[in-house]
Amino acid sequence: MEAKKEPVEHECVQNYNGSSKGMEAHAALELTKEAKLYRGSIVGCIVADDKSSMKALVRHSYTERQANNPSYKWPRLCPKKPSTLGSKLRDTRNLPLEVPKPTLLADPAH
């Protein structure tokens, strides 16, 4: 059995805070926002694995929709537990309204 080698000294910049599971979804969100807000481009579609975290992030925020349209009805839960009946869905969506929502395509081979 070989002895483990010590890593070479290097500078490592941290540019993401969160779990590795959410890193791809966060990058897709940030790149989609940056394309429109800073470059004037629109992301038409994102091809990735079929992760629900990306589907949740790269959609328009319920909070922002309600702030811009008082008649907007926040989606409610249809729960299995009667105690949560009618509770608001959690707002995990982070795409600003001025950025068009891209189509999400699943790549089963990814």
XYZ file of N, CA, C and O in Angstrom:
440
model
N 0.843 -1.180 0.000
C 0.000 0.000 0.000
C 0.885 1.240 0.000
O 1.800 1.366 0.799
N 0.583 2.169 -0.927
C 1.387 3.377 -1.053
C 1.056 4.377 0.049
O -0.071 4.459 0.498
N 2.073 5.124 0.432
C 1.859 6.188 1.408
C 1.138 7.343 0.719
O 1.392 7.630 -0.443
N 0.219 7.960 1.444
C -0.514 9.085 0.861
C 0.411 10.280 0.709
O 1.163 10.609 1.622
N 0.334 10.930 -0.446
C 1.167 12.097 -0.709
C 0.465 13.343 -0.186
O -0.760 13.467 -0.274
N 1.221 14.256 0.325
C 0.685 15.537 0.762
C 0.386 16.383 -0.475
O 1.144 16.358 -1.445
N -0.716 17.121 -0.471
C -1.015 17.954 -1.639
C 0.017 19.074 -1.794
O 0.584 19.555 -0.813
N 0.240 19.453 -3.045
C 1.164 20.541 -3.345
C 0.550 21.837 -2.821
O -0.663 22.056 -2.928
N 1.357 22.692 -2.259
C 0.903 23.981 -1.738
C 0.311 24.809 -2.879
O 0.921 24.951 -3.933
N -0.909 25.318 -2.696
C -1.563 26.109 -3.726
C -2.583 27.053 -3.089
O -2.972 26.871 -1.950
N -2.957 28.063 -3.858
C -3.978 28.993 -3.382
C -5.329 28.505 -3.899
O -5.506 28.271 -5.085
N -6.271 28.338 -3.008
C -7.574 27.809 -3.377
C -8.638 28.854 -3.035
O -8.828 29.206 -1.874
N -9.321 29.358 -4.050
C -10.333 30.388 -3.853
C -11.692 29.728 -3.663
O -12.104 28.894 -4.459
N -12.395 30.112 -2.611
C -13.735 29.574 -2.368
C -14.740 30.521 -3.010
O -14.777 31.704 -2.713
N -15.555 29.990 -3.928
C -16.516 30.843 -4.612
C -17.950 30.330 -4.476
O -18.841 30.787 -5.163
N -18.163 29.368 -3.582
C -19.510 28.832 -3.373
C -19.643 28.387 -1.924
O -18.773 27.706 -1.398
N -20.727 28.797 -1.298
C -21.027 28.350 0.060
C -22.296 27.525 0.005
O -23.347 28.027 -0.365
N -22.199 26.283 0.342
C -23.354 25.403 0.305
C -22.897 23.982 0.051
O -21.709 23.690 -0.024
N -23.873 23.102 -0.114
C -23.544 21.699 -0.327
C -23.115 21.470 -1.769
O -23.477 22.217 -2.674
N -22.360 20.416 -1.993
C -21.938 20.084 -3.346
C -23.150 19.706 -4.195
O -23.151 19.890 -5.410
N -24.193 19.193 -3.566
C -25.419 18.818 -4.273
C -26.060 20.029 -4.965
O -26.589 19.923 -6.064
N -26.003 21.178 -4.341
C -26.638 22.375 -4.886
C -25.750 23.224 -5.764
O -26.199 24.220 -6.330
N -24.484 22.844 -5.922
C -23.539 23.677 -6.660
C -23.929 23.840 -8.136
O -23.895 24.940 -8.678
N -24.313 22.763 -8.795
C -24.675 22.823 -10.220
C -25.908 23.706 -10.421
O -25.939 24.545 -11.323
N -26.897 23.552 -9.564
C -28.117 24.357 -9.671
C -27.817 25.832 -9.435
O -28.323 26.706 -10.145
N -26.980 26.113 -8.453
C -26.615 27.499 -8.145
C -25.859 28.124 -9.322
O -26.120 29.268 -9.691
N -24.941 27.375 -9.926
C -24.185 27.880 -11.074
C -25.122 28.168 -12.248
O -24.990 29.197 -12.918
N -26.079 27.282 -12.501
C -27.041 27.499 -13.589
C -27.853 28.765 -13.351
O -28.064 29.559 -14.276
N -28.287 28.975 -12.123
C -29.047 30.177 -11.780
C -28.205 31.425 -12.005
O -28.644 32.376 -12.649
N -26.992 31.441 -11.459
C -26.129 32.618 -11.566
C -25.766 32.924 -13.018
O -25.762 34.084 -13.424
N -25.480 31.910 -13.816
C -25.144 32.134 -15.222
C -26.349 32.634 -16.016
O -26.214 33.476 -16.900
N -27.542 32.127 -15.700
C -28.765 32.570 -16.377
C -29.044 34.032 -16.049
O -29.376 34.827 -16.937
N -28.900 34.401 -14.773
C -29.124 35.794 -14.366
C -28.082 36.710 -15.001
O -28.414 37.761 -15.535
N -26.818 36.308 -14.953
C -25.739 37.139 -15.481
C -25.887 37.356 -16.991
O -25.642 38.448 -17.491
N -26.294 36.318 -17.715
C -26.455 36.440 -19.167
C -27.420 37.568 -19.513
O -27.150 38.386 -20.396
N -28.538 37.655 -18.814
C -29.555 38.677 -19.102
C -29.191 40.031 -18.498
O -29.201 41.053 -19.183
N -28.861 40.040 -17.214
C -28.682 41.301 -16.502
C -27.403 42.043 -16.884
O -27.390 43.271 -16.905
N -26.320 41.322 -17.198
C -25.041 41.986 -17.464
C -24.583 41.880 -18.912
O -23.749 42.648 -19.348
N -25.128 40.925 -19.649
C -24.677 40.724 -21.021
C -25.774 40.968 -22.056
O -25.505 41.001 -23.235
N -27.031 41.071 -21.607
C -28.131 41.314 -22.521
C -28.545 40.090 -23.328
O -29.261 40.201 -24.308
N -28.111 38.916 -22.921
C -28.450 37.674 -23.617
C -29.499 36.909 -22.827
O -29.708 37.150 -21.647
N -30.157 35.968 -23.492
C -31.157 35.144 -22.834
C -30.777 33.681 -22.980
O -30.451 33.228 -24.080
N -30.814 32.952 -21.876
C -30.568 31.517 -21.903
C -31.887 30.850 -22.279
O -32.877 30.981 -21.567
N -31.905 30.140 -23.406
C -33.130 29.513 -23.884
C -33.428 28.191 -23.215
O -34.569 27.875 -22.904
N -32.381 27.386 -23.000
C -32.596 26.101 -22.331
C -31.334 25.676 -21.596
O -30.236 26.099 -21.917
N -31.545 24.845 -20.599
C -30.453 24.264 -19.822
C -30.621 22.760 -19.894
O -31.697 22.239 -19.616
N -29.557 22.072 -20.303
C -29.581 20.610 -20.350
C -28.737 20.115 -19.189
O -27.563 20.455 -19.068
N -29.341 19.335 -18.322
C -28.649 18.814 -17.145
C -29.335 17.529 -16.710
O -30.310 17.098 -17.329
N -28.831 16.948 -15.627
C -29.538 15.786 -15.101
C -30.867 16.271 -14.525
O -31.102 17.459 -14.394
N -31.729 15.375 -14.219
C -33.097 15.729 -13.827
C -33.193 16.033 -12.334
O -33.906 15.373 -11.598
N -32.465 17.064 -11.890
C -32.441 17.415 -10.467
C -33.559 18.390 -10.123
O -33.754 19.388 -10.799
N -34.255 18.081 -9.064
C -35.331 18.976 -8.631
C -34.774 20.270 -8.061
O -35.437 21.300 -8.107
N -33.539 20.264 -7.535
C -32.964 21.490 -6.975
C -32.778 22.538 -8.066
O -33.002 23.723 -7.843
N -32.395 22.111 -9.273
C -32.237 23.070 -10.366
C -33.606 23.556 -10.832
O -33.795 24.729 -11.088
N -34.568 22.658 -10.914
C -35.915 23.049 -11.319
C -36.489 24.084 -10.360
O -37.181 25.000 -10.759
N -36.193 23.918 -9.093
C -36.716 24.837 -8.073
C -36.042 26.203 -8.148
O -36.711 27.229 -8.048
N -34.731 26.229 -8.315
C -34.003 27.500 -8.312
C -34.245 28.345 -9.553
O -34.411 29.549 -9.465
N -34.229 27.721 -10.723
C -34.272 28.463 -11.976
C -35.724 28.700 -12.414
O -36.130 28.394 -13.520
N -36.503 29.239 -11.498
C -37.894 29.645 -11.756
C -38.134 30.971 -11.058
O -37.415 31.337 -10.140
N -39.170 31.667 -11.462
C -39.465 32.970 -10.872
C -39.977 32.829 -9.445
O -40.779 31.958 -9.136
N -39.492 33.721 -8.605
C -39.803 33.720 -7.180
C -41.272 34.041 -6.910
O -41.824 34.976 -7.469
N -41.903 33.258 -6.022
C -43.275 33.539 -5.594
C -43.339 34.899 -4.902
O -44.276 35.666 -5.086
N -42.324 35.177 -4.076
C -42.286 36.431 -3.314
C -42.276 37.626 -4.251
O -43.028 38.591 -4.068
N -41.421 37.570 -5.272
C -41.314 38.677 -6.227
C -42.586 38.792 -7.073
O -43.055 39.889 -7.359
N -43.170 37.671 -7.445
C -44.420 37.699 -8.217
C -45.526 38.386 -7.424
O -46.271 39.202 -7.949
N -45.625 38.039 -6.139
C -46.675 38.609 -5.304
C -46.437 40.104 -5.067
O -47.381 40.884 -5.039
N -45.171 40.501 -4.916
C -44.850 41.910 -4.705
C -45.208 42.753 -5.927
O -45.632 43.899 -5.792
N -45.045 42.187 -7.119
C -45.333 42.915 -8.353
C -46.774 42.793 -8.827
O -47.186 43.522 -9.721
N -47.508 41.851 -8.263
C -48.885 41.633 -8.684
C -49.713 41.228 -7.458
O -49.759 40.058 -7.107
N -50.364 42.196 -6.804
C -51.112 41.905 -5.576
C -52.197 40.833 -5.735
O -52.563 40.174 -4.774
N -52.698 40.629 -6.955
C -53.740 39.614 -7.150
C -53.153 38.211 -7.340
O -53.896 37.245 -7.443
N -51.813 38.107 -7.374
C -51.169 36.803 -7.543
C -51.465 35.921 -6.323
O -51.313 36.355 -5.189
N -51.895 34.720 -6.571
C -52.198 33.768 -5.491
C -51.005 32.835 -5.286
O -50.631 32.092 -6.183
N -50.414 32.920 -4.106
C -49.273 32.071 -3.752
C -49.745 30.617 -3.733
O -50.749 30.306 -3.087
N -49.056 29.707 -4.417
C -49.475 28.295 -4.426
C -49.515 27.702 -3.015
O -48.696 28.032 -2.169
N -50.485 26.853 -2.788
C -50.675 26.216 -1.482
C -50.422 24.724 -1.579
O -50.541 24.125 -2.639
N -50.113 24.138 -0.444
C -49.893 22.694 -0.377
C -51.211 21.923 -0.425
O -52.216 22.381 0.086
N -51.163 20.779 -1.032
C -52.257 19.806 -0.954
C -51.644 18.614 -0.218
O -51.212 17.638 -0.831
N -51.518 18.729 1.087
C -50.711 17.785 1.854
C -51.389 16.464 2.189
O -52.595 16.326 2.089
N -50.539 15.558 2.606
C -51.025 14.280 3.114
C -51.417 14.426 4.582
O -52.233 13.695 5.085
N -50.790 15.404 5.261
C -51.103 15.651 6.668
C -52.140 16.768 6.753
O -51.894 17.872 6.276
N -53.282 16.523 7.359
C -54.311 17.569 7.475
C -53.830 18.817 8.212
O -54.317 19.914 7.965
N -52.835 18.687 9.091
C -52.366 19.840 9.863
C -51.668 20.893 8.999
O -51.553 22.040 9.396
N -51.191 20.515 7.794
C -50.518 21.480 6.926
C -51.391 21.938 5.763
O -50.921 22.620 4.872
N -52.658 21.594 5.789
C -53.583 21.936 4.712
C -53.611 23.444 4.478
O -53.798 24.221 5.403
N -53.394 23.839 3.249
C -53.458 25.248 2.882
C -52.210 26.045 3.171
O -52.184 27.245 2.942
N -51.144 25.420 3.663
C -49.899 26.139 3.927
C -49.269 26.581 2.611
O -49.360 25.896 1.603
N -48.603 27.741 2.637
C -47.914 28.222 1.449
C -46.761 27.292 1.105
O -46.093 26.777 1.997
N -46.516 27.136 -0.199
C -45.327 26.405 -0.628
C -44.107 27.229 -0.253
O -44.146 28.460 -0.272
N -43.030 26.552 0.074
C -41.777 27.237 0.374
C -41.250 27.888 -0.900
O -41.316 27.302 -1.976
N -40.722 29.093 -0.809
C -40.216 29.804 -1.985
C -38.720 29.556 -2.144
O -37.902 30.241 -1.557
N -38.366 28.550 -2.933
C -36.953 28.257 -3.204
C -36.541 28.806 -4.561
O -35.416 28.632 -4.984
N -37.460 29.467 -5.223
C -37.207 29.992 -6.563
C -36.455 31.311 -6.451
O -36.776 32.132 -5.610
N -35.473 31.521 -7.334
C -34.633 32.704 -7.212
C -34.436 33.488 -8.495
O -33.635 34.405 -8.529
N -35.120 33.150 -9.556
C -34.931 33.842 -10.823
C -35.714 35.154 -10.818
O -36.929 35.152 -10.600
N -35.034 36.292 -11.037
C -35.756 37.571 -11.075
C -36.770 37.584 -12.216
O -36.565 36.944 -13.249
N -37.845 38.328 -12.049
C -38.900 38.370 -13.058
C -38.418 38.920 -14.398
O -38.950 38.558 -15.447
N -37.410 39.804 -14.382
C -36.925 40.390 -15.635
C -36.068 39.422 -16.457
O -35.703 39.705 -17.585
N -35.760 38.268 -15.886
C -34.986 37.243 -16.598
C -35.949 36.143 -17.038
O -36.582 35.502 -16.201
N -36.089 35.917 -18.358
C -37.000 34.861 -18.819
C -36.583 33.487 -18.303
O -35.400 33.176 -18.233
N -37.563 32.683 -17.954
C -37.300 31.339 -17.443
C -36.838 30.433 -18.581
O -37.517 30.315 -19.593
N -35.674 29.796 -18.437
C -35.218 28.881 -19.485
C -35.978 27.553 -19.425
O -36.516 27.178 -18.389
N -36.005 26.859 -20.540
C -36.569 25.517 -20.589
C -35.534 24.574 -19.997
O -34.343 24.677 -20.307
N -35.961 23.669 -19.133
C -35.044 22.698 -18.551
C -35.228 21.366 -19.245
O -36.322 20.811 -19.265
N -34.139 20.868 -19.834
C -34.166 19.589 -20.527
C -33.329 18.586 -19.748
O -32.216 18.899 -19.316
N -33.855 17.396 -19.556
C -33.140 16.372 -18.798
C -32.326 15.493 -19.733
O -32.798 15.054 -20.780
N -31.088 15.258 -19.357
C -30.212 14.355 -20.085
C -30.037 13.104 -19.232
O -29.279 13.122 -18.265
N -30.724 12.015 -19.553
C -30.649 10.824 -18.715
C -29.248 10.217 -18.662
O -28.925 9.486 -17.743
N -28.394 10.542 -19.616
C -27.032 10.004 -19.637
C -26.074 10.843 -18.813
O -24.923 10.485 -18.621
N -26.544 11.959 -18.289
C -25.671 12.887 -17.541
C -25.346 12.347 -16.174
O -26.112 11.835 -15.470
